[in-house]
PDB file of C-alpha atoms and ligand atoms in Angstrom:
ATOM      1  CA  MET A  14      -0.014  -0.058  -0.004  1.00 93.00           C
ATOM      2  CA  GLN A  15       1.188   3.467  -0.654  1.00 97.00           C
ATOM      3  CA  LYS A  16      -0.099   6.800   0.175  1.00 98.00           C
ATOM      4  CA  THR A  17      -0.567  10.070  -1.996  1.00 98.00           C
ATOM      5  CA  PHE A  18      -1.510  13.521  -1.342  1.00 98.00           C
ATOM      6  CA  SER A  19      -4.343  15.380  -3.222  1.00 98.00           C
ATOM      7  CA  ILE A  20      -5.980  18.721  -3.375  1.00 99.00           C
ATOM      8  CA  ILE A  21      -9.521  19.495  -4.947  1.00 99.00           C
ATOM      9  CA  LYS A  22      -8.671  22.896  -5.999  1.00 98.00           C
ATOM     10  CA  PRO A  23     -10.682  26.163  -5.515  1.00 98.00           C
ATOM     11  CA  ASP A  24     -12.160  26.216  -9.139  1.00 98.00           C
ATOM     12  CA  ALA A  25     -13.557  22.779  -8.646  1.00 98.00           C
ATOM     13  CA  VAL A  26     -14.895  23.316  -4.894  1.00 98.00           C
ATOM     14  CA  ALA A  27     -16.317  26.483  -6.158  1.00 98.00           C
ATOM     15  CA  THR A  28     -18.363  24.967  -8.935  1.00 98.00           C
ATOM     16  CA  GLY A  29     -19.500  22.154  -6.998  1.00 98.00           C
ATOM     17  CA  LYS A  30     -17.499  19.120  -8.290  1.00 98.00           C
ATOM     18  CA  THR A  31     -16.091  18.149  -4.806  1.00 98.00           C
ATOM     19  CA  GLY A  32     -18.440  15.117  -4.937  1.00 98.00           C
ATOM     20  CA  LYS A  33     -18.024  14.034  -8.264  1.00 98.00           C
ATOM     21  CA  ILE A  34     -14.258  14.179  -8.220  1.00 98.00           C
ATOM     22  CA  LEU A  35     -14.350  12.129  -4.649  1.00 98.00           C
ATOM     23  CA  SER A  36     -16.376   9.423  -6.375  1.00 98.00           C
ATOM     24  CA  LEU A  37     -14.218   9.126  -9.229  1.00 98.00           C
ATOM     25  CA  ILE A  38     -11.177   8.704  -6.793  1.00 98.00           C
ATOM     26  CA  GLU A  39     -13.074   6.206  -4.652  1.00 98.00           C
ATOM     27  CA  GLU A  40     -14.272   3.984  -7.736  1.00 98.00           C
ATOM     28  CA  LYS A  41     -10.777   3.969  -8.843  1.00 98.00           C
ATOM     29  CA  GLY A  42      -9.868   2.076  -5.570  1.00 98.00           C
ATOM     30  CA  PHE A  43      -8.542   4.633  -3.284  1.00 98.00           C
ATOM     31  CA  ARG A  44      -9.340   4.688   0.425  1.00 98.00           C
ATOM     32  CA  ILE A  45      -9.594   8.202   1.852  1.00 98.00           C
ATOM     33  CA  VAL A  46      -7.076   8.200   4.961  1.00 97.00           C
ATOM     34  CA  ALA A  47      -7.440  11.839   6.028  1.00 98.00           C
ATOM     35  CA  MET A  48      -9.657  14.747   4.436  1.00 98.00           C
ATOM     36  CA  ARG A  49     -10.066  18.391   5.340  1.00 98.00           C
ATOM     37  CA  MET A  50     -11.499  21.431   3.966  1.00 98.00           C
ATOM     38  CA  ALA A  51      -9.183  24.602   4.092  1.00 98.00           C
ATOM     39  CA  LYS A  52      -8.620  27.934   2.638  1.00 98.00           C
ATOM     40  CA  LEU A  53      -5.006  28.161   2.208  1.00 98.00           C
ATOM     41  CA  SER A  54      -3.126  31.318   3.409  1.00 98.00           C
ATOM     42  CA  GLN A  55      -0.515  32.760   0.925  1.00 98.00           C
ATOM     43  CA  SER A  56       2.488  31.474   3.126  1.00 98.00           C
ATOM     44  CA  GLN A  57       1.012  27.941   2.744  1.00 98.00           C
ATOM     45  CA  ALA A  58       0.512  28.171  -0.937  1.00 98.00           C
ATOM     46  CA  GLU A  59       3.766  29.645  -1.752  1.00 98.00           C
ATOM     47  CA  GLY A  60       5.501  27.055   0.615  1.00 98.00           C
ATOM     48  CA  PHE A  61       3.372  24.069  -0.953  1.00 98.00           C
ATOM     49  CA  TYR A  62       4.658  25.412  -4.674  1.00 98.00           C
ATOM     50  CA  ALA A  63       8.049  26.684  -3.623  1.00 97.00           C
ATOM     51  CA  VAL A  64       9.591  24.180  -6.221  1.00 96.00           C
ATOM     52  CA  HIS A  65       7.785  26.716  -8.787  1.00 97.00           C
ATOM     53  CA  ALA A  66       9.006  29.762  -7.465  1.00 97.00           C
ATOM     54  CA  GLU A  67      10.990  30.899 -10.480  1.00 98.00           C
ATOM     55  CA  ARG A  68       8.368  30.093 -12.980  1.00 98.00           C
ATOM     56  CA  PRO A  69       6.387  32.924 -14.717  1.00 98.00           C
ATOM     57  CA  PHE A  70       2.937  31.529 -13.309  1.00 98.00           C
ATOM     58  CA  TYR A  71       3.980  31.217  -9.679  1.00 98.00           C
ATOM     59  CA  ARG A  72       2.324  34.564  -8.267  1.00 98.00           C
ATOM     60  CA  SER A  73      -0.790  33.772 -10.405  1.00 98.00           C
ATOM     61  CA  LEU A  74      -0.789  29.915  -9.048  1.00 98.00           C
ATOM     62  CA  VAL A  75      -0.656  31.310  -5.398  1.00 98.00           C
ATOM     63  CA  THR A  76      -3.387  33.835  -6.019  1.00 98.00           C
ATOM     64  CA  PHE A  77      -5.743  31.123  -7.622  1.00 98.00           C
ATOM     65  CA  MET A  78      -4.860  28.566  -4.797  1.00 98.00           C
ATOM     66  CA  THR A  79      -6.009  31.029  -2.163  1.00 98.00           C
ATOM     67  CA  GLU A  80      -8.875  32.400  -3.650  1.00 98.00           C
ATOM     68  CA  GLY A  81     -11.331  29.812  -1.997  1.00 98.00           C
ATOM     69  CA  PRO A  82     -11.723  26.671  -0.143  1.00 98.00           C
ATOM     70  CA  VAL A  83      -9.872  23.532  -1.077  1.00 99.00           C
ATOM     71  CA  VAL A  84     -10.203  20.010   0.044  1.00 99.00           C
ATOM     72  CA  LEU A  85      -6.927  18.462   1.142  1.00 98.00           C
ATOM     73  CA  LEU A  86      -6.770  14.624   0.881  1.00 98.00           C
ATOM     74  CA  ALA A  87      -4.504  11.845   2.128  1.00 98.00           C
ATOM     75  CA  LEU A  88      -5.161   8.731  -0.161  1.00 98.00           C
ATOM     76  CA  GLU A  89      -4.261   5.164  -0.089  1.00 98.00           C
ATOM     77  CA  ARG A  90      -3.997   2.263  -2.576  1.00 98.00           C
ATOM     78  CA  GLU A  91      -1.605   0.134  -4.330  1.00 98.00           C
ATOM     79  CA  ASP A  92       0.861   2.234  -6.629  1.00 98.00           C
ATOM     80  CA  ALA A  93      -1.314   5.323  -5.090  1.00 98.00           C
ATOM     81  CA  VAL A  94       1.126   8.142  -6.886  1.00 98.00           C
ATOM     82  CA  LEU A  95       1.208   6.686 -10.328  1.00 98.00           C
ATOM     83  CA  LYS A  96      -2.814   5.777 -10.331  1.00 98.00           C
ATOM     84  CA  LEU A  97      -3.776   9.155  -9.005  1.00 98.00           C
ATOM     85  CA  ARG A  98      -1.792  10.884 -11.663  1.00 98.00           C
ATOM     86  CA  GLU A  99      -3.705   8.505 -14.225  1.00 98.00           C
ATOM     87  CA  VAL A 100      -7.105   9.685 -12.794  1.00 98.00           C
ATOM     88  CA  MET A 101      -5.971  13.242 -12.445  1.00 98.00           C
ATOM     89  CA  GLY A 102      -4.746  13.657 -16.247  1.00 98.00           C
ATOM     90  CA  ALA A 103      -2.347  15.973 -17.818  1.00 98.00           C
ATOM     91  CA  THR A 104      -1.832  19.306 -16.456  1.00 98.00           C
ATOM     92  CA  ASN A 105      -3.116  21.004 -19.562  1.00 98.00           C
ATOM     93  CA  PRO A 106      -6.886  19.768 -19.731  1.00 98.00           C
ATOM     94  CA  ALA A 107      -6.410  20.127 -23.738  1.00 97.00           C
ATOM     95  CA  ASN A 108      -3.730  17.217 -23.421  1.00 98.00           C
ATOM     96  CA  ALA A 109      -5.770  15.211 -20.709  1.00 98.00           C
ATOM     97  CA  ALA A 110      -7.198  11.885 -21.565  1.00 98.00           C
ATOM     98  CA  GLU A 111     -10.834  11.152 -21.803  1.00 98.00           C
ATOM     99  CA  GLY A 112     -12.409  10.491 -18.569  1.00 97.00           C
ATOM    100  CA  THR A 113      -9.731  12.054 -16.253  1.00 98.00           C
ATOM    101  CA  VAL A 114     -10.656  14.597 -13.878  1.00 98.00           C
ATOM    102  CA  ARG A 115      -8.980  17.368 -15.674  1.00 98.00           C
ATOM    103  CA  LYS A 116     -10.612  16.326 -19.107  1.00 98.00           C
ATOM    104  CA  LEU A 117     -13.853  16.472 -17.204  1.00 98.00           C
ATOM    105  CA  TYR A 118     -13.567  19.446 -15.022  1.00 98.00           C
ATOM    106  CA  ALA A 119     -10.550  21.770 -15.422  1.00 98.00           C
ATOM    107  CA  GLU A 120     -10.862  25.197 -16.902  1.00 97.00           C
ATOM    108  CA  SER A 121      -7.454  25.798 -18.027  1.00 98.00           C
ATOM    109  CA  ILE A 122      -3.863  24.803 -17.547  1.00 98.00           C
ATOM    110  CA  GLU A 123      -3.929  26.650 -14.277  1.00 98.00           C
ATOM    111  CA  ARG A 124      -7.229  26.170 -13.212  1.00 98.00           C
ATOM    112  CA  ASN A 125      -7.051  22.318 -13.552  1.00 98.00           C
ATOM    113  CA  ALA A 126      -9.372  20.935 -10.918  1.00 98.00           C
ATOM    114  CA  MET A 127      -7.166  18.876  -8.796  1.00 98.00           C
ATOM    115  CA  HIS A 128      -3.572  18.312  -7.565  1.00 98.00           C
ATOM    116  CA  GLY A 129      -1.889  14.919  -7.040  1.00 98.00           C
ATOM    117  CA  SER A 130       1.687  14.313  -5.963  1.00 98.00           C
ATOM    118  CA  ASP A 131       4.276  13.452  -8.662  1.00 98.00           C
ATOM    119  CA  ALA A 132       6.333  10.982  -6.977  1.00 98.00           C
ATOM    120  CA  PRO A 133       6.414   9.095  -3.476  1.00 98.00           C
ATOM    121  CA  GLU A 134       8.957  11.355  -1.943  1.00 98.00           C
ATOM    122  CA  THR A 135       6.875  14.290  -3.090  1.00 98.00           C
ATOM    123  CA  ALA A 136       3.907  12.703  -1.548  1.00 98.00           C
ATOM    124  CA  ALA A 137       5.651  12.322   1.918  1.00 98.00           C
ATOM    125  CA  VAL A 138       6.564  15.709   2.262  1.00 98.00           C
ATOM    126  CA  GLU A 139       3.400  17.055   0.896  1.00 98.00           C
ATOM    127  CA  LEU A 140       1.151  14.647   3.123  1.00 98.00           C
ATOM    128  CA  ALA A 141       3.427  16.067   6.377  1.00 97.00           C
ATOM    129  CA  TYR A 142       2.812  19.604   5.167  1.00 98.00           C
ATOM    130  CA  PHE A 143      -0.908  19.310   5.598  1.00 98.00           C
ATOM    131  CA  PHE A 144      -1.560  16.253   7.964  1.00 98.00           C
ATOM    132  CA  ASN A 145      -0.046  15.000  11.332  1.00 97.00           C
ATOM    133  CA  SER A 146       1.002  11.450  11.848  1.00 95.00           C
ATOM    134  CA  ILE A 147      -2.306  10.712  13.977  1.00 95.00           C
ATOM    135  CA  GLU A 148      -4.299  11.877  10.816  1.00 95.00           C
ATOM    136  CA  LEU A 149      -2.306   9.622   8.525  1.00 95.00           C
ATOM    137  CA  ASN A 150      -2.513   6.513  10.876  1.00 86.00           C
ATOM    138  CA  GLN A 151       1.182   6.397  11.247  1.00 75.00           C
ATOM    139  CA  LEU A 152       1.420   6.252  15.132  1.00 62.00           C
TER     140      LEU A 152
HETATM  141  P1  GDP B 225       1.115  19.091 -12.106  1.00 86.52           P
HETATM  142  O1  GDP B 225       1.796  18.111 -11.410  1.00 86.52           O
HETATM  143  O2  GDP B 225       0.280  18.186 -13.212  1.00 86.52           O
HETATM  144  O3  GDP B 225      -0.138  19.755 -11.187  1.00 86.52           O
HETATM  145  O4  GDP B 225       1.782  20.356 -12.720  1.00 86.52           O
HETATM  146  P2  GDP B 225       3.294  21.240 -12.300  1.00 86.52           P
HETATM  147  O5  GDP B 225       3.539  20.696 -11.197  1.00 86.52           O
HETATM  148  O6  GDP B 225       3.886  21.160 -13.508  1.00 86.52           O
HETATM  149  O7  GDP B 225       2.492  22.429 -12.079  1.00 86.52           O
HETATM  150  C1  GDP B 225       1.867  22.778 -10.880  1.00 86.52           C
HETATM  151  C2  GDP B 225       0.346  23.560 -11.022  1.00 86.52           C
HETATM  152  O8  GDP B 225       0.752  24.869 -11.463  1.00 86.52           O
HETATM  153  C3  GDP B 225      -0.505  22.981 -12.261  1.00 86.52           C
HETATM  154  O9  GDP B 225      -1.137  22.110 -11.663  1.00 86.52           O
HETATM  155  C4  GDP B 225      -1.184  24.241 -12.505  1.00 86.52           C
HETATM  156  O10 GDP B 225      -2.244  24.618 -11.628  1.00 86.52           O
HETATM  157  C5  GDP B 225       0.028  25.299 -12.543  1.00 86.52           C
HETATM  158  N1  GDP B 225       0.633  25.513 -13.822  1.00 86.52           N
HETATM  159  C6  GDP B 225       1.474  24.456 -14.479  1.00 86.52           C
HETATM  160  N2  GDP B 225       1.916  25.002 -15.543  1.00 86.52           N
HETATM  161  C7  GDP B 225       1.220  26.123 -16.140  1.00 86.52           C
HETATM  162  C8  GDP B 225       1.338  27.187 -16.810  1.00 86.52           C
HETATM  163  O11 GDP B 225       2.182  27.067 -17.956  1.00 86.52           O
HETATM  164  N3  GDP B 225       0.642  28.262 -16.657  1.00 86.52           N
HETATM  165  C9  GDP B 225      -0.119  28.618 -15.689  1.00 86.52           C
HETATM  166  N4  GDP B 225      -0.746  29.674 -15.582  1.00 86.52           N
HETATM  167  N5  GDP B 225      -0.368  27.554 -14.535  1.00 86.52           N
HETATM  168  C10 GDP B 225       0.743  26.472 -14.706  1.00 86.52           C
END
């Protein structure tokens, strides 16, 4: 079993897609380990996306991620990181495969409905950024 981290982003929460996205994730065999709604602060969003700090879209991304509530998720299944990337689809919805969350619900390359960790090491860091070890059943 592997854990991964996901965010249902402000665009998808605001347009009422939370339930549909959670259904898709569960249908693909993920167990929801922890889940919390939050409105990210600027410093939380900046820290979360620090790896993109030099990218031209960084400020815009931080503004987007703080514009409204998100749903933070700790998810578990076999090969969770890779499988969630498949459920999520390509960053740009124009390139996302049929049936993926981003194909179904993303508005643009930035407002793309959902985040999913890109590697097991990243997942561990991102899970610990938002959830404590009790929430992650790691005690
Ligand atoms: P992901 O792993 O598919 O989420 O993609 P990245 O890690 O490359 O980018 C993180 C997030 O930054 C994406 O999910 C988008 O919300 C945003 N983003 C990525 N590329 C672009 C871009 O070229 N322009 C804009 N405006 N936002 C982008």
